[in-house]
Tab-separated table of C-alpha atoms in Angstrom:
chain	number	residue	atom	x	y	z
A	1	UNK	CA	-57.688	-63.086	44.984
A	2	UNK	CA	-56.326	-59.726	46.438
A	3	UNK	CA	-55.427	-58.638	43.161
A	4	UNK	CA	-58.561	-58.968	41.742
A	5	UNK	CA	-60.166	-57.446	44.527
A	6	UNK	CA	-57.651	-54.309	44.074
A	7	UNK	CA	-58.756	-54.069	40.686
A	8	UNK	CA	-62.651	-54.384	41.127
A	9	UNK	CA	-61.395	-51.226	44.285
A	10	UNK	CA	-59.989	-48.987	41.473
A	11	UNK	CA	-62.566	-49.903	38.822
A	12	UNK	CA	-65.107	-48.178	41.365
A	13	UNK	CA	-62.663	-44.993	42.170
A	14	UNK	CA	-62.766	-44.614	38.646
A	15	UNK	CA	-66.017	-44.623	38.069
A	16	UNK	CA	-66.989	-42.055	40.886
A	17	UNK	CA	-64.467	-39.479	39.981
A	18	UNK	CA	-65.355	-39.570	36.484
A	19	UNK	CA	-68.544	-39.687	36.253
A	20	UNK	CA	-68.250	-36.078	38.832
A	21	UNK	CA	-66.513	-34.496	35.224
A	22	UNK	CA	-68.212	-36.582	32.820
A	23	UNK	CA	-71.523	-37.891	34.042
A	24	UNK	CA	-72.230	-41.995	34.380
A	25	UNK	CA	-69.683	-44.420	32.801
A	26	UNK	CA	-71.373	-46.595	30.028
A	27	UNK	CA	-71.311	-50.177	30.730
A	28	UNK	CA	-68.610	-49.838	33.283
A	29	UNK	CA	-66.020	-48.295	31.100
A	30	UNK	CA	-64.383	-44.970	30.653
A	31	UNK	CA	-65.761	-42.640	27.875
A	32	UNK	CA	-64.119	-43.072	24.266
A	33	UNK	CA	-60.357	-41.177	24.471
A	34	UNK	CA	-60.239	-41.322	28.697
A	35	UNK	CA	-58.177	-43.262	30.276
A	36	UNK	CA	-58.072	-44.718	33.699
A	37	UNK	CA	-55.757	-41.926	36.305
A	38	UNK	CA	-56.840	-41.227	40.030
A	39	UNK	CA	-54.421	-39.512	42.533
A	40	UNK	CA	-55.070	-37.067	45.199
A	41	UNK	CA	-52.846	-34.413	46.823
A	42	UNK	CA	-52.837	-32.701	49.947
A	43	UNK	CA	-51.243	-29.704	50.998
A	44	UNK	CA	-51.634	-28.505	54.562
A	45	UNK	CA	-50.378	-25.268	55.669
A	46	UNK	CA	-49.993	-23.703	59.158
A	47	UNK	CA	-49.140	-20.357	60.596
A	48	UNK	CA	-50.141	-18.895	63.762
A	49	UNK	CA	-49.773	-15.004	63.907
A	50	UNK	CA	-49.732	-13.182	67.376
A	51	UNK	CA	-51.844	-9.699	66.659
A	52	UNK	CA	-50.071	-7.029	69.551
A	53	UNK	CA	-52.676	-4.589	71.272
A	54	UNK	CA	-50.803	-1.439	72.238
A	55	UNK	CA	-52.807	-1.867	75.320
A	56	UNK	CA	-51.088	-5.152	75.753
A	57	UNK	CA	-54.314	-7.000	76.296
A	58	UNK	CA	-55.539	-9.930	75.034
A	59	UNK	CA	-54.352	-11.087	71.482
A	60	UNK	CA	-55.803	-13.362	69.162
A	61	UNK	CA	-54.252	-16.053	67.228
A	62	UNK	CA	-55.539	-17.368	64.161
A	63	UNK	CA	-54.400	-20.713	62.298
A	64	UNK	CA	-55.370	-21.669	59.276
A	65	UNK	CA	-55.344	-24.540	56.804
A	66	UNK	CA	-55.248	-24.517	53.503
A	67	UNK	CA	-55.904	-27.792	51.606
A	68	UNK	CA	-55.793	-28.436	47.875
A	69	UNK	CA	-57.727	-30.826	46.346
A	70	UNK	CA	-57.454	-33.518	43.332
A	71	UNK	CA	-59.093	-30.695	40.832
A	72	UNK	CA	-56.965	-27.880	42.068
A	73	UNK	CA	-59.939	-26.538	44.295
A	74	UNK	CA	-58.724	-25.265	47.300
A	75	UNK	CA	-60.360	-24.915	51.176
A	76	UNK	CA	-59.753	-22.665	54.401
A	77	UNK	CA	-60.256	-23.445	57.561
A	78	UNK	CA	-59.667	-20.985	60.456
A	79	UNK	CA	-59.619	-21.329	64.116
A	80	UNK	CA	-59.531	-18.624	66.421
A	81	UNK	CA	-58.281	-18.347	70.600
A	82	UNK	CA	-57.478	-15.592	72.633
A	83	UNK	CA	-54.911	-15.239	75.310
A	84	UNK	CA	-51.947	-13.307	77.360
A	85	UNK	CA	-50.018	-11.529	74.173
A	86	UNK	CA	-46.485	-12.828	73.921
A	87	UNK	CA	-44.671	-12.117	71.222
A	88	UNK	CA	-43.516	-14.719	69.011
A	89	UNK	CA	-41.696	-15.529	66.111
A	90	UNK	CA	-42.523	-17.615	62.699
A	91	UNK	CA	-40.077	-20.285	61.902
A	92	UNK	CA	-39.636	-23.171	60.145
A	93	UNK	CA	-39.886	-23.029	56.114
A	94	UNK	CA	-43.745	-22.862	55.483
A	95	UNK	CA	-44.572	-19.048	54.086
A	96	UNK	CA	-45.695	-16.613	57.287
A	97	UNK	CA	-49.396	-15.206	57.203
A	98	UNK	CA	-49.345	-11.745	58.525
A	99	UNK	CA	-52.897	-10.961	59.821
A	100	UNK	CA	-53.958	-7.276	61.687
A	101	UNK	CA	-57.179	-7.776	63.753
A	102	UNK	CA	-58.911	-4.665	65.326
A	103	UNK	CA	-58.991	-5.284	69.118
A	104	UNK	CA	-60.772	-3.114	71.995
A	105	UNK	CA	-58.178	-1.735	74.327
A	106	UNK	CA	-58.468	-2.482	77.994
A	107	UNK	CA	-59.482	0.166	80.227
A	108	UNK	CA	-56.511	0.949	82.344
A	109	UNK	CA	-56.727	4.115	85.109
A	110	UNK	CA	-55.356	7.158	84.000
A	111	UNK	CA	-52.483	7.181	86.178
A	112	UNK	CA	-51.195	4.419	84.772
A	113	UNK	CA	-50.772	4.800	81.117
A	114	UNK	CA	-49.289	1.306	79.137
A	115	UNK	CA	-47.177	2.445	76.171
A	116	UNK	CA	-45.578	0.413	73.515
A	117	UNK	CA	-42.776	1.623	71.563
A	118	UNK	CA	-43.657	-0.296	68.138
A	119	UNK	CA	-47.322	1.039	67.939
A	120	UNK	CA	-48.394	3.664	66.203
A	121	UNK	CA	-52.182	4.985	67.213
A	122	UNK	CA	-53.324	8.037	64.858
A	123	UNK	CA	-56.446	9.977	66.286
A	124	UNK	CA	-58.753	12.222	64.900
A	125	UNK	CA	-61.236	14.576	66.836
A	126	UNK	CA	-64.063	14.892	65.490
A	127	UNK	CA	-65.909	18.566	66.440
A	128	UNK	CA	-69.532	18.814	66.428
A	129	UNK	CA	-69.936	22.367	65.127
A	130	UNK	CA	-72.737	24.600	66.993
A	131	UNK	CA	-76.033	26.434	64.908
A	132	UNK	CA	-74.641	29.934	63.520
A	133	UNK	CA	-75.002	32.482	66.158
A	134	UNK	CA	-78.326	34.149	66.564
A	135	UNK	CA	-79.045	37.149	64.948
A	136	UNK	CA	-78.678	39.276	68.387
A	137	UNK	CA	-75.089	38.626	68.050
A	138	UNK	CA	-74.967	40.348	64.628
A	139	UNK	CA	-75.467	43.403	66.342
A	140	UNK	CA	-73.152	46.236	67.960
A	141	UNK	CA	-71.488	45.298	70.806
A	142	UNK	CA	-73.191	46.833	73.886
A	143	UNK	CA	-71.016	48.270	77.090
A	144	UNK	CA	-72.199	48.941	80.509
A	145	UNK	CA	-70.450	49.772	83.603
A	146	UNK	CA	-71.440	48.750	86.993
A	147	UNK	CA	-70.034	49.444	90.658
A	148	UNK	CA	-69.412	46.242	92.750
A	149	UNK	CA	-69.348	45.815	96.290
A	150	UNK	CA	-68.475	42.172	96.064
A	151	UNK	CA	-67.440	39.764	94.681
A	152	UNK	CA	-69.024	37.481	92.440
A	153	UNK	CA	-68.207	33.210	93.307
A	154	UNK	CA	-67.673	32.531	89.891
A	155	UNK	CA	-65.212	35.205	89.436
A	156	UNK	CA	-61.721	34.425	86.938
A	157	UNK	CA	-58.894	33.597	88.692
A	158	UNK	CA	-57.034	36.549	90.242
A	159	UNK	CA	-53.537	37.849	90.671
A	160	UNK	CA	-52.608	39.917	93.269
A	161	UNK	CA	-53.242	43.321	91.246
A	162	UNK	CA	-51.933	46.916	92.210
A	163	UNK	CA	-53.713	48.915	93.866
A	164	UNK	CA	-54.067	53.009	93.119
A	165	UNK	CA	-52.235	55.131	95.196
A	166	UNK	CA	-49.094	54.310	97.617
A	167	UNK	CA	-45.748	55.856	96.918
A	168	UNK	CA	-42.881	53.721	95.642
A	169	UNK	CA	-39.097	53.948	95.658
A	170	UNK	CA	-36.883	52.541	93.455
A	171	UNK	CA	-34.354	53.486	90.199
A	172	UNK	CA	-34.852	53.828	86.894
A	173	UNK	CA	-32.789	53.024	83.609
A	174	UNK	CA	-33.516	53.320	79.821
A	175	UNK	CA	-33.782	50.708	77.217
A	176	UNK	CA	-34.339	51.302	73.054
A	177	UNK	CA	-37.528	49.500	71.714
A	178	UNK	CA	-41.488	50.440	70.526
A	179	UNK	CA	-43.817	52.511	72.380
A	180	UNK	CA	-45.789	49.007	72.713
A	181	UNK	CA	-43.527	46.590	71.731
A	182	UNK	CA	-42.919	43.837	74.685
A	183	UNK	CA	-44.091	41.222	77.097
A	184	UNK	CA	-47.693	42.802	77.207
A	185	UNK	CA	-48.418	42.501	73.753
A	186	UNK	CA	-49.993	45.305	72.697
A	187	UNK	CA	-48.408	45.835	69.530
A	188	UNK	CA	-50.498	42.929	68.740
A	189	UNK	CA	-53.540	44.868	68.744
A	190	UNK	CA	-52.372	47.537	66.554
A	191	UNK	CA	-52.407	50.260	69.979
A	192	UNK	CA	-50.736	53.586	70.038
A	193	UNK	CA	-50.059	55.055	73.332
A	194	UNK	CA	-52.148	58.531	74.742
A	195	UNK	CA	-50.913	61.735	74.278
A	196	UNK	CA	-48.371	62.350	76.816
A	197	UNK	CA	-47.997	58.878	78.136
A	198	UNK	CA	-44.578	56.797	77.386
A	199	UNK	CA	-43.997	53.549	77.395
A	200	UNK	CA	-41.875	51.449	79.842
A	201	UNK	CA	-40.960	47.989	81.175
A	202	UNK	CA	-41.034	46.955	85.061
A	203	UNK	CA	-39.196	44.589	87.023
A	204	UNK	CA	-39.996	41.307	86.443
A	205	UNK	CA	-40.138	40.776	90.299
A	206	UNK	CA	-43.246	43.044	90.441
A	207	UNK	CA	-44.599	41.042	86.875
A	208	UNK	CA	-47.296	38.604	89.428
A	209	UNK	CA	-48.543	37.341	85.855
A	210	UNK	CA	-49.155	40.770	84.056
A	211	UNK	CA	-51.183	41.967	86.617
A	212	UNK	CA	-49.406	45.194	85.836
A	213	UNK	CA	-49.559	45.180	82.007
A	214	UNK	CA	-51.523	48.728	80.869
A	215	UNK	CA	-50.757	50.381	84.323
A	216	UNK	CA	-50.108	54.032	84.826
A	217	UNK	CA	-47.722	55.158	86.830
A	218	UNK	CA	-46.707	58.566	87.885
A	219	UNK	CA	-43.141	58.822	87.874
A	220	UNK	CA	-40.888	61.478	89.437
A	221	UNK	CA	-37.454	61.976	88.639
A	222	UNK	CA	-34.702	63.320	90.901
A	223	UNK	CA	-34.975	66.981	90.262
A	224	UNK	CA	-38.411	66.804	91.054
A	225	UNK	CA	-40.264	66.596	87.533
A	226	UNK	CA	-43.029	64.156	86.706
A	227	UNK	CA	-43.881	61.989	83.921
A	228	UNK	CA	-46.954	59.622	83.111
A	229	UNK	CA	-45.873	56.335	81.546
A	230	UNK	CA	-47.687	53.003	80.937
A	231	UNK	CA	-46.344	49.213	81.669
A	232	UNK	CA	-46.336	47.916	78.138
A	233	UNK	CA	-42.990	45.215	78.846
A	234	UNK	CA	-41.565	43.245	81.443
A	235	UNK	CA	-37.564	43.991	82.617
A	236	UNK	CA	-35.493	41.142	83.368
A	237	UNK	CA	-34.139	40.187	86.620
A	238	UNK	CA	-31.056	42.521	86.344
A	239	UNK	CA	-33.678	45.455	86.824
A	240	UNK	CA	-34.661	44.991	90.719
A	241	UNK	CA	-37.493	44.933	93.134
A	242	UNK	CA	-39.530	48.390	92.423
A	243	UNK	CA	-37.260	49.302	89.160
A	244	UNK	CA	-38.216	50.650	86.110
A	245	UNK	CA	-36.930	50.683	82.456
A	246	UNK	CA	-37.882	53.807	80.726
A	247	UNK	CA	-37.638	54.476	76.876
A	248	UNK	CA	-35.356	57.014	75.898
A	249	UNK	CA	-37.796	59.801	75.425
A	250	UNK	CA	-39.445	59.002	78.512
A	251	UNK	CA	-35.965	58.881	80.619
A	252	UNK	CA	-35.199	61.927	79.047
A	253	UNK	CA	-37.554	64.161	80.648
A	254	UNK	CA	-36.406	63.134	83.955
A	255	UNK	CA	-32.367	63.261	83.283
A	256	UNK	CA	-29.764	63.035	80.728
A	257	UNK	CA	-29.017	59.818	78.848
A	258	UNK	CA	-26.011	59.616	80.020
A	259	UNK	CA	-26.673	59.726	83.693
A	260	UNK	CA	-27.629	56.129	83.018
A	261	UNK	CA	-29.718	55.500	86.340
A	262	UNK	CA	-31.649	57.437	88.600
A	263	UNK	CA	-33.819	57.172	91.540
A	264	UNK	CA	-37.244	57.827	91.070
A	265	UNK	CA	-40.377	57.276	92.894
A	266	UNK	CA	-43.526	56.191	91.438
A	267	UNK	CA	-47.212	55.518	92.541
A	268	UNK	CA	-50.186	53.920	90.503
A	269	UNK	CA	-52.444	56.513	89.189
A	270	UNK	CA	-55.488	56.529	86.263
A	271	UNK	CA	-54.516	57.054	82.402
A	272	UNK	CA	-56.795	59.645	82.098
A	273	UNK	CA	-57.770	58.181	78.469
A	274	UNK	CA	-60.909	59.413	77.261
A	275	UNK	CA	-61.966	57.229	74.409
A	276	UNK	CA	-63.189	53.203	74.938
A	277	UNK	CA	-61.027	50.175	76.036
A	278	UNK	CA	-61.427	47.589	73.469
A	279	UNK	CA	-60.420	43.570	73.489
A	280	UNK	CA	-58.224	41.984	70.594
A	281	UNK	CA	-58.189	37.877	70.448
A	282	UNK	CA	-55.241	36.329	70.009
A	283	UNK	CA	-53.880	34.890	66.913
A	284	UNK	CA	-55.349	31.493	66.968
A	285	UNK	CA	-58.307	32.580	69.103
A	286	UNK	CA	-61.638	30.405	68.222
A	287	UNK	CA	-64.733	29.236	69.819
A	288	UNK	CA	-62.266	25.291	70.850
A	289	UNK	CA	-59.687	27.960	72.421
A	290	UNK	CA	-60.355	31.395	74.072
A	291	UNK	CA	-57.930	33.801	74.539
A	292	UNK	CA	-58.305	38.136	74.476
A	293	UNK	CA	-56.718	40.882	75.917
A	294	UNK	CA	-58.122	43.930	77.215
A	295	UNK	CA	-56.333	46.905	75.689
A	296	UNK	CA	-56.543	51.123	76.695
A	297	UNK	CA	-58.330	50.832	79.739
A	298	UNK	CA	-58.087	53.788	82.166
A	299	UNK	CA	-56.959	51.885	85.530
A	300	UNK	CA	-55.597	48.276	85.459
A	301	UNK	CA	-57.344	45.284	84.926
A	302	UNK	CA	-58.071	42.609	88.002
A	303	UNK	CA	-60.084	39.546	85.906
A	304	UNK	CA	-61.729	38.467	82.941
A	305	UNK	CA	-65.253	36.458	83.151
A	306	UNK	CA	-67.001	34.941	80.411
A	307	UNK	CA	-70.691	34.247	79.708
A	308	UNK	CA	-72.403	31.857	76.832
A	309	UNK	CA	-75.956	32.504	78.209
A	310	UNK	CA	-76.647	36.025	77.925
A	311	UNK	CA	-75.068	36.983	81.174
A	312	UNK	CA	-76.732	34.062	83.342
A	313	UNK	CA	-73.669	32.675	84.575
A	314	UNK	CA	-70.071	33.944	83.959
A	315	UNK	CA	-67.165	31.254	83.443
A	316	UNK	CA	-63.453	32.501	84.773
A	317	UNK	CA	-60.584	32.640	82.741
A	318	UNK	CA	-56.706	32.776	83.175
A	319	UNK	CA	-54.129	35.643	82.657
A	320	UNK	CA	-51.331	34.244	81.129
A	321	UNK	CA	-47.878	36.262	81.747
A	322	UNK	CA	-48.209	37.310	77.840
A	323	UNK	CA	-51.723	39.821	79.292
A	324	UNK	CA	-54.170	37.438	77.591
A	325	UNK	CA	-57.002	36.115	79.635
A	326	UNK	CA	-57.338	32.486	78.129
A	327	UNK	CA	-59.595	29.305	78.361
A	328	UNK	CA	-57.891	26.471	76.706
A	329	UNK	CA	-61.284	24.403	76.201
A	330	UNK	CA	-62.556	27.224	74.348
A	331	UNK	CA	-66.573	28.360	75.316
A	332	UNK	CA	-68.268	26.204	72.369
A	333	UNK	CA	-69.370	29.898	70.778
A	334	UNK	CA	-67.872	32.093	68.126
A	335	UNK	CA	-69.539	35.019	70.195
A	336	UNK	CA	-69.952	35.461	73.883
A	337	UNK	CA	-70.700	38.379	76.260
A	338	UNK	CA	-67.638	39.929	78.771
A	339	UNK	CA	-67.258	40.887	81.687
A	340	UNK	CA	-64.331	42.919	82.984
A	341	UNK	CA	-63.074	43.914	86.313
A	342	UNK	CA	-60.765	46.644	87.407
A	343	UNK	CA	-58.499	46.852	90.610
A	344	UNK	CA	-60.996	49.470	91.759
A	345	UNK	CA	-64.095	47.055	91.994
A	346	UNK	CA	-65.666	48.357	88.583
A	347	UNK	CA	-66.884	46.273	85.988
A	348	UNK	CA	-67.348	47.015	82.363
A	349	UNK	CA	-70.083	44.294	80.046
A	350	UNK	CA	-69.075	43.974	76.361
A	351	UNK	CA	-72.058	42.169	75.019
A	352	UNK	CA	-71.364	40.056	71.182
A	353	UNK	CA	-67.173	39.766	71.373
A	354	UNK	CA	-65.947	37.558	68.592
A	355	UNK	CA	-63.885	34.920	69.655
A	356	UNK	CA	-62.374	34.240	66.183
A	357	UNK	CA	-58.621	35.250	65.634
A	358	UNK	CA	-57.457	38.483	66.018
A	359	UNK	CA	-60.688	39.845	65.974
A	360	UNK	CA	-61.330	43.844	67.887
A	361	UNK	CA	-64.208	44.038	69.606
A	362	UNK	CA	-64.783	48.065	70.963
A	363	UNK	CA	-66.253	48.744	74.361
A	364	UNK	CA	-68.451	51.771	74.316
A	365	UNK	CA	-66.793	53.215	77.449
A	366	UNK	CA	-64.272	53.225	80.195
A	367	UNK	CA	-63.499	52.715	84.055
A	368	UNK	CA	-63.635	56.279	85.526
């Protein structure tokens, strides 16, 4: 009885499956040159693959299923949880899925940064350039000089800048170099020094972050002559409170080489240069990040202001020990108006300065 009953079961199977390939059996048997085979096979496969945030967040796990069928079709399932990211291992001798899911990274305060040593994030900024400027800034550069008796809130930040006049002791020594090589940089912008003024470094314990860089100073020697020379470099701590370092045709006017060091007194006084001061931006220089120096100007230089809006509002900068006046963030603009003070309280305007790379932009005039 069962067995008859098994065979009327498989009798049936048969006739499903093969009438799926083959359409309906004829008279309940199997097509001429078929025979009777039904089998099935399944094949399950598991992995579960922990995806690592480099915030160390939440992960997400995904297991999956593969089973293959009696016609070699196959199916995926997938199933997907997230929770506390552990890392784990695949073992056992199944085959590993590796699976990379992009993930949001927590928010985390600033202070407080998570980093993980096996991550690798690669970032690109992307800059929204401004409109070409207007055609206003295609023109000459304008100048204008104005007397303050205050000063403006907005004003750059500010060292504590010599003043003009005061007598100074201290000794001098000589050093071999340019007229305008050094720490001021002015070599960069292609300047040659006045008739009649030399070039010299001072004491890096008078530096106060180039506050002194394109000073004159009025130096006399110890048989009673005079010389003009301009801080162009900085002297290293072996020079002293007050000292100078002279280049040798300057120190020669005052003594013999050989003397070595002399005491000398010195005051501030004006350059007496008669032609323009002009800025020079700095290799690198660009609307994303500002930096210029002011070079030639007549009495020394106290801060730097910038303006975007045709003078509206000026935005400070900061003198760098190197004499450039710099804004890291840039001002958005590849030309913007400038606004220069001296240690006297003037101020000189130079409308339509590039801020690309060592670009010269020429004043039309000096402090008096």
């Amino acid at each position: 009885m069962y067995w008859k009953t098994a065979i009327a079961c498989l009798t049936g199977l048969s006739t499903v499956v093969n009438a799926g390939i083959h359409g309906q059996p004829k008279k309940g048997r199997c097509p001429a040159g078929h025979a009777l085979t039904t089998y099935f096979v399944t094949v399950t496969e598991s992995s579960t693959t922990v995806v690592k945030p480099w915030t160390a967040g939440l992960s997400t796990a995904i297991s999956q299923s593969t089973v293959s069928t009696w016609d070699g079709s196959s199916t995926i399932s997938s199933s997907m949880s997230s929770f506390e990211a552990t890392k784990t291992d695949s073992s056992g001798s199944g085959p590993s899925i590796s699976t990379t899911l992009p993930s949001t990274p927590a928010e985390k305060p600033l202070s407080s940064p998570t980093i993980i040593s096996d991550a690798v994030v690669n970032a690109t900024a992307s800059v929204l350039e401004s409109s070409p400027p207007s055609a206003s800034y295609l023109k000459g550069s304008q100048t204008s000089v104005v007397e303050v008796s205050q000063t403006s809130a907005s004003s750059s930040q500010e060292s504590q800048t010599p003043l003009v006049g005061g007598v100074v002791s201290g000794q001098a020594t000589s050093y071999n170099g340019g007229d305008v090589d050094g720490t001021c940089m002015f070599s960069t912008a292609d300047y040659t020094l006045p008739a009649g003024i030399y070039g010299a470094a001072l004491s890096v314990d008078n530096w106060d972050s180039a506050a002194w860089c394109g000073a004159c100073l009025s130096v006399v020697g110890p048989k009673g002559n005079s010389i003009k020379i301009m801080i162009v470099n900085q002297c290293p701590g072996t020079c002293g409170l007050n000292n100078i370092d002279l280049l040798p045709n300057g120190f020669q006017q005052l003594a013999d080489l050989k003397v070595g060091r002399i005491d000398v007194k010195w005051d501030i006084v004006k350059c007496d240069i008669s032609s323009p001061l002009f800025l020079k931006t700095k290799t690198g220089s660009s609307k994303y990040w500002f930096s210029i120096q002011v070079v030639n100007s007549n009495v020394p230089v106290k801060s730097l202001e910038v303006s975007t809006d045709g003078g509206q509002t000026w935005q400070s900068t900061i003198r760098k020990d190197y004499n450039f006046f710099e804004n890291p963030s840039g001002f958005g603009t590849d030309f913007v108006d400038v606004r220069i003070t001296s240690v006297t309280g003037e101020t000189i305007v130079v409308n339509n300065v590039s801020s690309v790379s060592e670009t010269r932009t020429d004043a039309t005039s000096n402090f008096n």
